[in-house]
């Protein structure tokens, strides 16, 4: 058995520990989005594969028997490519996906079907927006330059930001409710924008928004192909099960 673990989430890091402990021959993979990703207890590769064909070539050249897609629910490109490549050459594939967040009593959510529709959900009157969706989609908000955006990023921007009024907060997460409540108070936030990532590491901003009675604009997840399991234990069982079948 040789496993390729597509990582970049808290669950992927937890799974990496279990696979290392079980001495299962595994390669951990990062896209190379951040300057200094968290070190993993597994041999690690960093960077894209070069599309579906690049991934097919990688799977064949490394004799990968199982792929675990533990990427983020919004890393749709990687998940779609993994499904296409594994289907093409018959490699076993499972997605490790955490449950989405669900609005609780006291929440004031506006759900938009995709990130591209978040700007139009903002008011026209100037607001102070906590934009906690990373940096890849900041440009979408240039249609509403009247707002002041507080951006939480993993790395300092390496180019000028496409928005006139911004405050950058550098942090990697996981975040705490105390930190996120203080951040929203200190910056006079009036609106919180989030992707429905699920999991525990980024949930604090939703709890803080509820406590401060702030509206949340929540982007729903893209639909992804293939079978998914919702826990590290379930994926370890899937691997063990596959091993028993001699896949
Ligand atoms: C490069 C690896 C671990 C994984 C930790 C999780 C938790 C902290 C919360 C907010 C939301 C956001 C963002 C976020 C979180 C975890 C997890 C998660 C959200 C790292 C990491 C990589 C990335 C890529 C980065 C994106 C960005 C998204 C910041 C490492 C830290 C906003 C997603 O600067 C950039 O280009 C950043 C890009 C993709 C979304 C975007 O579109 O900008 N994640 N995040 C992975 C790679 O190279 O393959 O640096 O160590 C991983 C984590 N980020 O091991 O504990 O599991 O979700 N990541 C979102 O959820 O909206 C922050 O601020 O409240
Ligand atoms: P994406 O848009 O789905 O993928 C774009 C391309 O990046 C992929 O086609 C692939 O390039 C490469 N890639 C993505 N994940 C990879 C991985 N784990 N290993 C190797 N190559 C990878 O990806 P994304 O949304 O930018 O996410 C990039 C990374 O950040 C992923 O590891 C993801 O888990 C992590 N992350 C993303 C978010 C988010 O909000 N999107 C949040 C937290 C963590 P090729 O086509 O060249 O193979």
PDB file of N, CA and C in Angstrom, residues 154-216:
ATOM      1  N   UNK A 154      -2.674  34.611   5.789  1.00  0.00           N
ATOM      2  CA  UNK A 154      -1.607  33.779   6.360  1.00  0.00           C
ATOM      3  C   UNK A 154      -0.259  34.465   6.162  1.00  0.00           C
ATOM      4  N   UNK A 155      -0.032  34.970   4.962  1.00  0.00           N
ATOM      5  CA  UNK A 155       1.237  35.653   4.649  1.00  0.00           C
ATOM      6  C   UNK A 155       0.962  37.098   4.251  1.00  0.00           C
ATOM      7  N   UNK A 156       1.936  37.976   4.477  1.00  0.00           N
ATOM      8  CA  UNK A 156       1.787  39.372   4.052  1.00  0.00           C
ATOM      9  C   UNK A 156       1.622  39.413   2.530  1.00  0.00           C
ATOM     10  N   UNK A 157       0.736  40.278   2.044  1.00  0.00           N
ATOM     11  CA  UNK A 157       0.531  40.346   0.590  1.00  0.00           C
ATOM     12  C   UNK A 157       1.838  40.695  -0.123  1.00  0.00           C
ATOM     13  N   UNK A 158       2.083  40.037  -1.263  1.00  0.00           N
ATOM     14  CA  UNK A 158       3.329  40.362  -1.988  1.00  0.00           C
ATOM     15  C   UNK A 158       3.038  41.315  -3.154  1.00  0.00           C
ATOM     16  N   UNK A 159       1.825  41.832  -3.218  1.00  0.00           N
ATOM     17  CA  UNK A 159       1.475  42.826  -4.246  1.00  0.00           C
ATOM     18  C   UNK A 159       0.460  43.775  -3.623  1.00  0.00           C
ATOM     19  N   UNK A 160       0.300  44.988  -4.201  1.00  0.00           N
ATOM     20  CA  UNK A 160      -0.698  45.913  -3.644  1.00  0.00           C
ATOM     21  C   UNK A 160      -2.091  45.267  -3.666  1.00  0.00           C
ATOM     22  N   UNK A 161      -2.863  45.535  -2.625  1.00  0.00           N
ATOM     23  CA  UNK A 161      -4.203  44.945  -2.544  1.00  0.00           C
ATOM     24  C   UNK A 161      -5.152  45.692  -3.473  1.00  0.00           C
ATOM     25  N   UNK A 162      -6.130  45.002  -4.054  1.00  0.00           N
ATOM     26  CA  UNK A 162      -7.034  45.619  -5.031  1.00  0.00           C
ATOM     27  C   UNK A 162      -8.193  46.396  -4.394  1.00  0.00           C
ATOM     28  N   UNK A 163      -8.014  46.757  -3.103  1.00  0.00           N
ATOM     29  CA  UNK A 163      -9.081  47.482  -2.399  1.00  0.00           C
ATOM     30  C   UNK A 163      -8.465  48.737  -1.780  1.00  0.00           C
ATOM     31  N   UNK A 164      -9.165  49.891  -1.821  1.00  0.00           N
ATOM     32  CA  UNK A 164      -8.582  51.148  -1.326  1.00  0.00           C
ATOM     33  C   UNK A 164      -8.502  51.258   0.188  1.00  0.00           C
ATOM     34  N   UNK A 165      -9.452  50.649   0.908  1.00  0.00           N
ATOM     35  CA  UNK A 165      -9.472  50.807   2.376  1.00  0.00           C
ATOM     36  C   UNK A 165      -9.303  49.442   3.044  1.00  0.00           C
ATOM     37  N   UNK A 166      -8.103  49.127   3.502  1.00  0.00           N
ATOM     38  CA  UNK A 166      -7.899  47.799   4.098  1.00  0.00           C
ATOM     39  C   UNK A 166      -7.048  47.899   5.363  1.00  0.00           C
ATOM     40  N   UNK A 167      -7.276  46.937   6.254  1.00  0.00           N
ATOM     41  CA  UNK A 167      -6.369  46.663   7.372  1.00  0.00           C
ATOM     42  C   UNK A 167      -6.012  45.190   7.264  1.00  0.00           C
ATOM     43  N   UNK A 168      -4.727  44.844   7.259  1.00  0.00           N
ATOM     44  CA  UNK A 168      -4.310  43.442   7.146  1.00  0.00           C
ATOM     45  C   UNK A 168      -3.932  42.901   8.514  1.00  0.00           C
ATOM     46  N   UNK A 169      -4.506  41.731   8.850  1.00  0.00           N
ATOM     47  CA  UNK A 169      -4.154  41.026  10.091  1.00  0.00           C
ATOM     48  C   UNK A 169      -3.513  39.708   9.681  1.00  0.00           C
ATOM     49  N   UNK A 170      -2.273  39.463  10.074  1.00  0.00           N
ATOM     50  CA  UNK A 170      -1.586  38.222   9.695  1.00  0.00           C
ATOM     51  C   UNK A 170      -1.798  37.179  10.783  1.00  0.00           C
ATOM     52  N   UNK A 171      -2.397  36.031  10.377  1.00  0.00           N
ATOM     53  CA  UNK A 171      -2.589  34.932  11.353  1.00  0.00           C
ATOM     54  C   UNK A 171      -2.889  33.655  10.577  1.00  0.00           C
ATOM     55  N   UNK A 172      -2.484  32.521  11.181  1.00  0.00           N
ATOM     56  CA  UNK A 172      -2.612  31.254  10.455  1.00  0.00           C
ATOM     57  C   UNK A 172      -3.775  30.408  10.956  1.00  0.00           C
ATOM     58  N   UNK A 173      -4.203  30.617  12.162  1.00  0.00           N
ATOM     59  CA  UNK A 173      -5.245  29.756  12.738  1.00  0.00           C
ATOM     60  C   UNK A 173      -4.601  28.503  13.301  1.00  0.00           C
ATOM     61  N   UNK A 174      -5.304  27.679  14.076  1.00  0.00           N
ATOM     62  CA  UNK A 174      -6.692  27.878  14.513  1.00  0.00           C
ATOM     63  C   UNK A 174      -6.870  29.117  15.379  1.00  0.00           C
ATOM     64  N   UNK A 175      -8.079  29.656  15.360  1.00  0.00           N
ATOM     65  CA  UNK A 175      -8.393  30.912  16.036  1.00  0.00           C
ATOM     66  C   UNK A 175      -9.275  30.628  17.254  1.00  0.00           C
ATOM     67  N   UNK A 176      -9.257  31.556  18.220  1.00  0.00           N
ATOM     68  CA  UNK A 176     -10.101  31.383  19.412  1.00  0.00           C
ATOM     69  C   UNK A 176     -11.213  32.435  19.401  1.00  0.00           C
ATOM     70  N   UNK A 177     -12.304  32.115  20.083  1.00  0.00           N
ATOM     71  CA  UNK A 177     -13.442  33.044  20.161  1.00  0.00           C
ATOM     72  C   UNK A 177     -13.005  34.347  20.816  1.00  0.00           C
ATOM     73  N   UNK A 178     -12.145  34.223  21.839  1.00  0.00           N
ATOM     74  CA  UNK A 178     -11.672  35.443  22.532  1.00  0.00           C
ATOM     75  C   UNK A 178     -10.943  36.356  21.545  1.00  0.00           C
ATOM     76  N   UNK A 179     -10.014  35.736  20.757  1.00  0.00           N
ATOM     77  CA  UNK A 179      -9.230  36.540  19.796  1.00  0.00           C
ATOM     78  C   UNK A 179     -10.156  37.180  18.766  1.00  0.00           C
ATOM     79  N   UNK A 180     -11.077  36.376  18.235  1.00  0.00           N
ATOM     80  CA  UNK A 180     -11.912  36.889  17.151  1.00  0.00           C
ATOM     81  C   UNK A 180     -12.910  37.939  17.655  1.00  0.00           C
ATOM     82  N   UNK A 181     -13.403  37.781  18.884  1.00  0.00           N
ATOM     83  CA  UNK A 181     -14.301  38.800  19.449  1.00  0.00           C
ATOM     84  C   UNK A 181     -13.543  40.114  19.640  1.00  0.00           C
ATOM     85  N   UNK A 182     -12.325  40.015  20.161  1.00  0.00           N
ATOM     86  CA  UNK A 182     -11.507  41.226  20.368  1.00  0.00           C
ATOM     87  C   UNK A 182     -11.191  41.883  19.033  1.00  0.00           C
ATOM     88  N   UNK A 183     -10.853  41.057  18.044  1.00  0.00           N
ATOM     89  CA  UNK A 183     -10.521  41.606  16.712  1.00  0.00           C
ATOM     90  C   UNK A 183     -11.710  42.393  16.166  1.00  0.00           C
ATOM     91  N   UNK A 184     -12.924  41.814  16.266  1.00  0.00           N
ATOM     92  CA  UNK A 184     -14.110  42.471  15.698  1.00  0.00           C
ATOM     93  C   UNK A 184     -14.443  43.753  16.457  1.00  0.00           C
ATOM     94  N   UNK A 185     -14.270  43.708  17.772  1.00  0.00           N
ATOM     95  CA  UNK A 185     -14.534  44.919  18.568  1.00  0.00           C
ATOM     96  C   UNK A 185     -13.506  45.995  18.227  1.00  0.00           C
ATOM     97  N   UNK A 186     -12.216  45.598  18.236  1.00  0.00           N
ATOM     98  CA  UNK A 186     -11.143  46.590  18.028  1.00  0.00           C
ATOM     99  C   UNK A 186     -11.268  47.280  16.671  1.00  0.00           C
ATOM    100  N   UNK A 187     -11.767  46.539  15.690  1.00  0.00           N
ATOM    101  CA  UNK A 187     -11.852  47.115  14.335  1.00  0.00           C
ATOM    102  C   UNK A 187     -13.241  47.637  14.000  1.00  0.00           C
ATOM    103  N   UNK A 188     -14.161  47.602  14.982  1.00  0.00           N
ATOM    104  CA  UNK A 188     -15.516  48.138  14.739  1.00  0.00           C
ATOM    105  C   UNK A 188     -16.221  47.442  13.587  1.00  0.00           C
ATOM    106  N   UNK A 189     -16.050  46.110  13.519  1.00  0.00           N
ATOM    107  CA  UNK A 189     -16.612  45.343  12.403  1.00  0.00           C
ATOM    108  C   UNK A 189     -18.142  45.411  12.418  1.00  0.00           C
ATOM    109  N   UNK A 190     -18.731  45.576  11.213  1.00  0.00           N
ATOM    110  CA  UNK A 190     -20.204  45.576  11.092  1.00  0.00           C
ATOM    111  C   UNK A 190     -20.717  44.359  10.325  1.00  0.00           C
ATOM    112  N   UNK A 191     -19.814  43.715   9.532  1.00  0.00           N
ATOM    113  CA  UNK A 191     -20.218  42.532   8.755  1.00  0.00           C
ATOM    114  C   UNK A 191     -19.072  41.520   8.754  1.00  0.00           C
ATOM    115  N   UNK A 192     -19.404  40.236   8.856  1.00  0.00           N
ATOM    116  CA  UNK A 192     -18.406  39.153   8.824  1.00  0.00           C
ATOM    117  C   UNK A 192     -18.661  38.303   7.587  1.00  0.00           C
ATOM    118  N   UNK A 193     -17.595  38.072   6.795  1.00  0.00           N
ATOM    119  CA  UNK A 193     -17.734  37.234   5.595  1.00  0.00           C
ATOM    120  C   UNK A 193     -16.927  35.953   5.789  1.00  0.00           C
ATOM    121  N   UNK A 194     -17.532  34.797   5.481  1.00  0.00           N
ATOM    122  CA  UNK A 194     -16.861  33.504   5.704  1.00  0.00           C
ATOM    123  C   UNK A 194     -17.257  32.510   4.622  1.00  0.00           C
ATOM    124  N   UNK A 195     -16.377  31.543   4.429  1.00  0.00           N
ATOM    125  CA  UNK A 195     -16.687  30.389   3.580  1.00  0.00           C
ATOM    126  C   UNK A 195     -17.125  29.267   4.509  1.00  0.00           C
ATOM    127  N   UNK A 196     -18.082  28.476   4.106  1.00  0.00           N
ATOM    128  CA  UNK A 196     -18.546  27.407   4.979  1.00  0.00           C
ATOM    129  C   UNK A 196     -17.545  26.260   4.976  1.00  0.00           C
ATOM    130  N   UNK A 197     -16.417  26.538   5.648  1.00  0.00           N
ATOM    131  CA  UNK A 197     -15.300  25.587   5.695  1.00  0.00           C
ATOM    132  C   UNK A 197     -15.617  24.410   6.607  1.00  0.00           C
ATOM    133  N   UNK A 198     -16.450  24.653   7.633  1.00  0.00           N
ATOM    134  CA  UNK A 198     -16.678  23.606   8.624  1.00  0.00           C
ATOM    135  C   UNK A 198     -15.437  23.451   9.488  1.00  0.00           C
ATOM    136  N   UNK A 199     -15.483  22.465  10.354  1.00  0.00           N
ATOM    137  CA  UNK A 199     -14.342  22.221  11.232  1.00  0.00           C
ATOM    138  C   UNK A 199     -14.334  23.193  12.401  1.00  0.00           C
ATOM    139  N   UNK A 200     -13.313  23.041  13.229  1.00  0.00           N
ATOM    140  CA  UNK A 200     -13.278  23.825  14.477  1.00  0.00           C
ATOM    141  C   UNK A 200     -12.324  25.011  14.386  1.00  0.00           C
ATOM    142  N   UNK A 201     -11.347  24.934  13.491  1.00  0.00           N
ATOM    143  CA  UNK A 201     -10.247  25.914  13.525  1.00  0.00           C
ATOM    144  C   UNK A 201     -10.675  27.305  13.088  1.00  0.00           C
ATOM    145  N   UNK A 202     -11.728  27.405  12.293  1.00  0.00           N
ATOM    146  CA  UNK A 202     -12.127  28.727  11.780  1.00  0.00           C
ATOM    147  C   UNK A 202     -13.517  29.113  12.262  1.00  0.00           C
ATOM    148  N   UNK A 203     -14.073  28.320  13.178  1.00  0.00           N
ATOM    149  CA  UNK A 203     -15.452  28.558  13.626  1.00  0.00           C
ATOM    150  C   UNK A 203     -15.545  29.756  14.575  1.00  0.00           C
ATOM    151  N   UNK A 204     -14.437  30.128  15.206  1.00  0.00           N
ATOM    152  CA  UNK A 204     -14.468  31.165  16.262  1.00  0.00           C
ATOM    153  C   UNK A 204     -15.127  32.451  15.776  1.00  0.00           C
ATOM    154  N   UNK A 205     -14.886  32.814  14.521  1.00  0.00           N
ATOM    155  CA  UNK A 205     -15.446  34.081  14.023  1.00  0.00           C
ATOM    156  C   UNK A 205     -16.967  34.052  14.007  1.00  0.00           C
ATOM    157  N   UNK A 206     -17.535  32.865  13.835  1.00  0.00           N
ATOM    158  CA  UNK A 206     -19.005  32.761  13.821  1.00  0.00           C
ATOM    159  C   UNK A 206     -19.556  32.905  15.240  1.00  0.00           C
ATOM    160  N   UNK A 207     -18.852  32.338  16.197  1.00  0.00           N
ATOM    161  CA  UNK A 207     -19.282  32.448  17.601  1.00  0.00           C
ATOM    162  C   UNK A 207     -19.157  33.895  18.072  1.00  0.00           C
ATOM    163  N   UNK A 208     -18.062  34.544  17.640  1.00  0.00           N
ATOM    164  CA  UNK A 208     -17.851  35.959  17.991  1.00  0.00           C
ATOM    165  C   UNK A 208     -18.935  36.829  17.357  1.00  0.00           C
ATOM    166  N   UNK A 209     -19.273  36.542  16.104  1.00  0.00           N
ATOM    167  CA  UNK A 209     -20.309  37.333  15.407  1.00  0.00           C
ATOM    168  C   UNK A 209     -21.654  37.183  16.125  1.00  0.00           C
ATOM    169  N   UNK A 210     -21.941  35.956  16.580  1.00  0.00           N
ATOM    170  CA  UNK A 210     -23.206  35.702  17.295  1.00  0.00           C
ATOM    171  C   UNK A 210     -23.226  36.521  18.592  1.00  0.00           C
ATOM    172  N   UNK A 211     -22.113  36.486  19.312  1.00  0.00           N
ATOM    173  CA  UNK A 211     -22.041  37.200  20.610  1.00  0.00           C
ATOM    174  C   UNK A 211     -22.183  38.706  20.401  1.00  0.00           C
ATOM    175  N   UNK A 212     -21.621  39.192  19.304  1.00  0.00           N
ATOM    176  CA  UNK A 212     -21.669  40.641  19.034  1.00  0.00           C
ATOM    177  C   UNK A 212     -22.880  41.011  18.183  1.00  0.00           C
ATOM    178  N   UNK A 213     -23.713  40.013  17.879  1.00  0.00           N
ATOM    179  CA  UNK A 213     -24.934  40.212  17.084  1.00  0.00           C
ATOM    180  C   UNK A 213     -24.635  40.868  15.731  1.00  0.00           C
ATOM    181  N   UNK A 214     -23.575  40.357  15.087  1.00  0.00           N
ATOM    182  CA  UNK A 214     -23.177  40.875  13.764  1.00  0.00           C
ATOM    183  C   UNK A 214     -23.728  39.976  12.660  1.00  0.00           C
ATOM    184  N   UNK A 215     -24.128  40.555  11.534  1.00  0.00           N
ATOM    185  CA  UNK A 215     -24.554  39.739  10.394  1.00  0.00           C
ATOM    186  C   UNK A 215     -23.370  39.018   9.766  1.00  0.00           C
ATOM    187  N   UNK A 216     -23.631  37.786   9.316  1.00  0.00           N
ATOM    188  CA  UNK A 216     -22.604  36.976   8.641  1.00  0.00           C
ATOM    189  C   UNK A 216     -23.067  36.701   7.215  1.00  0.00           C
TER     190      UNK A 216
END
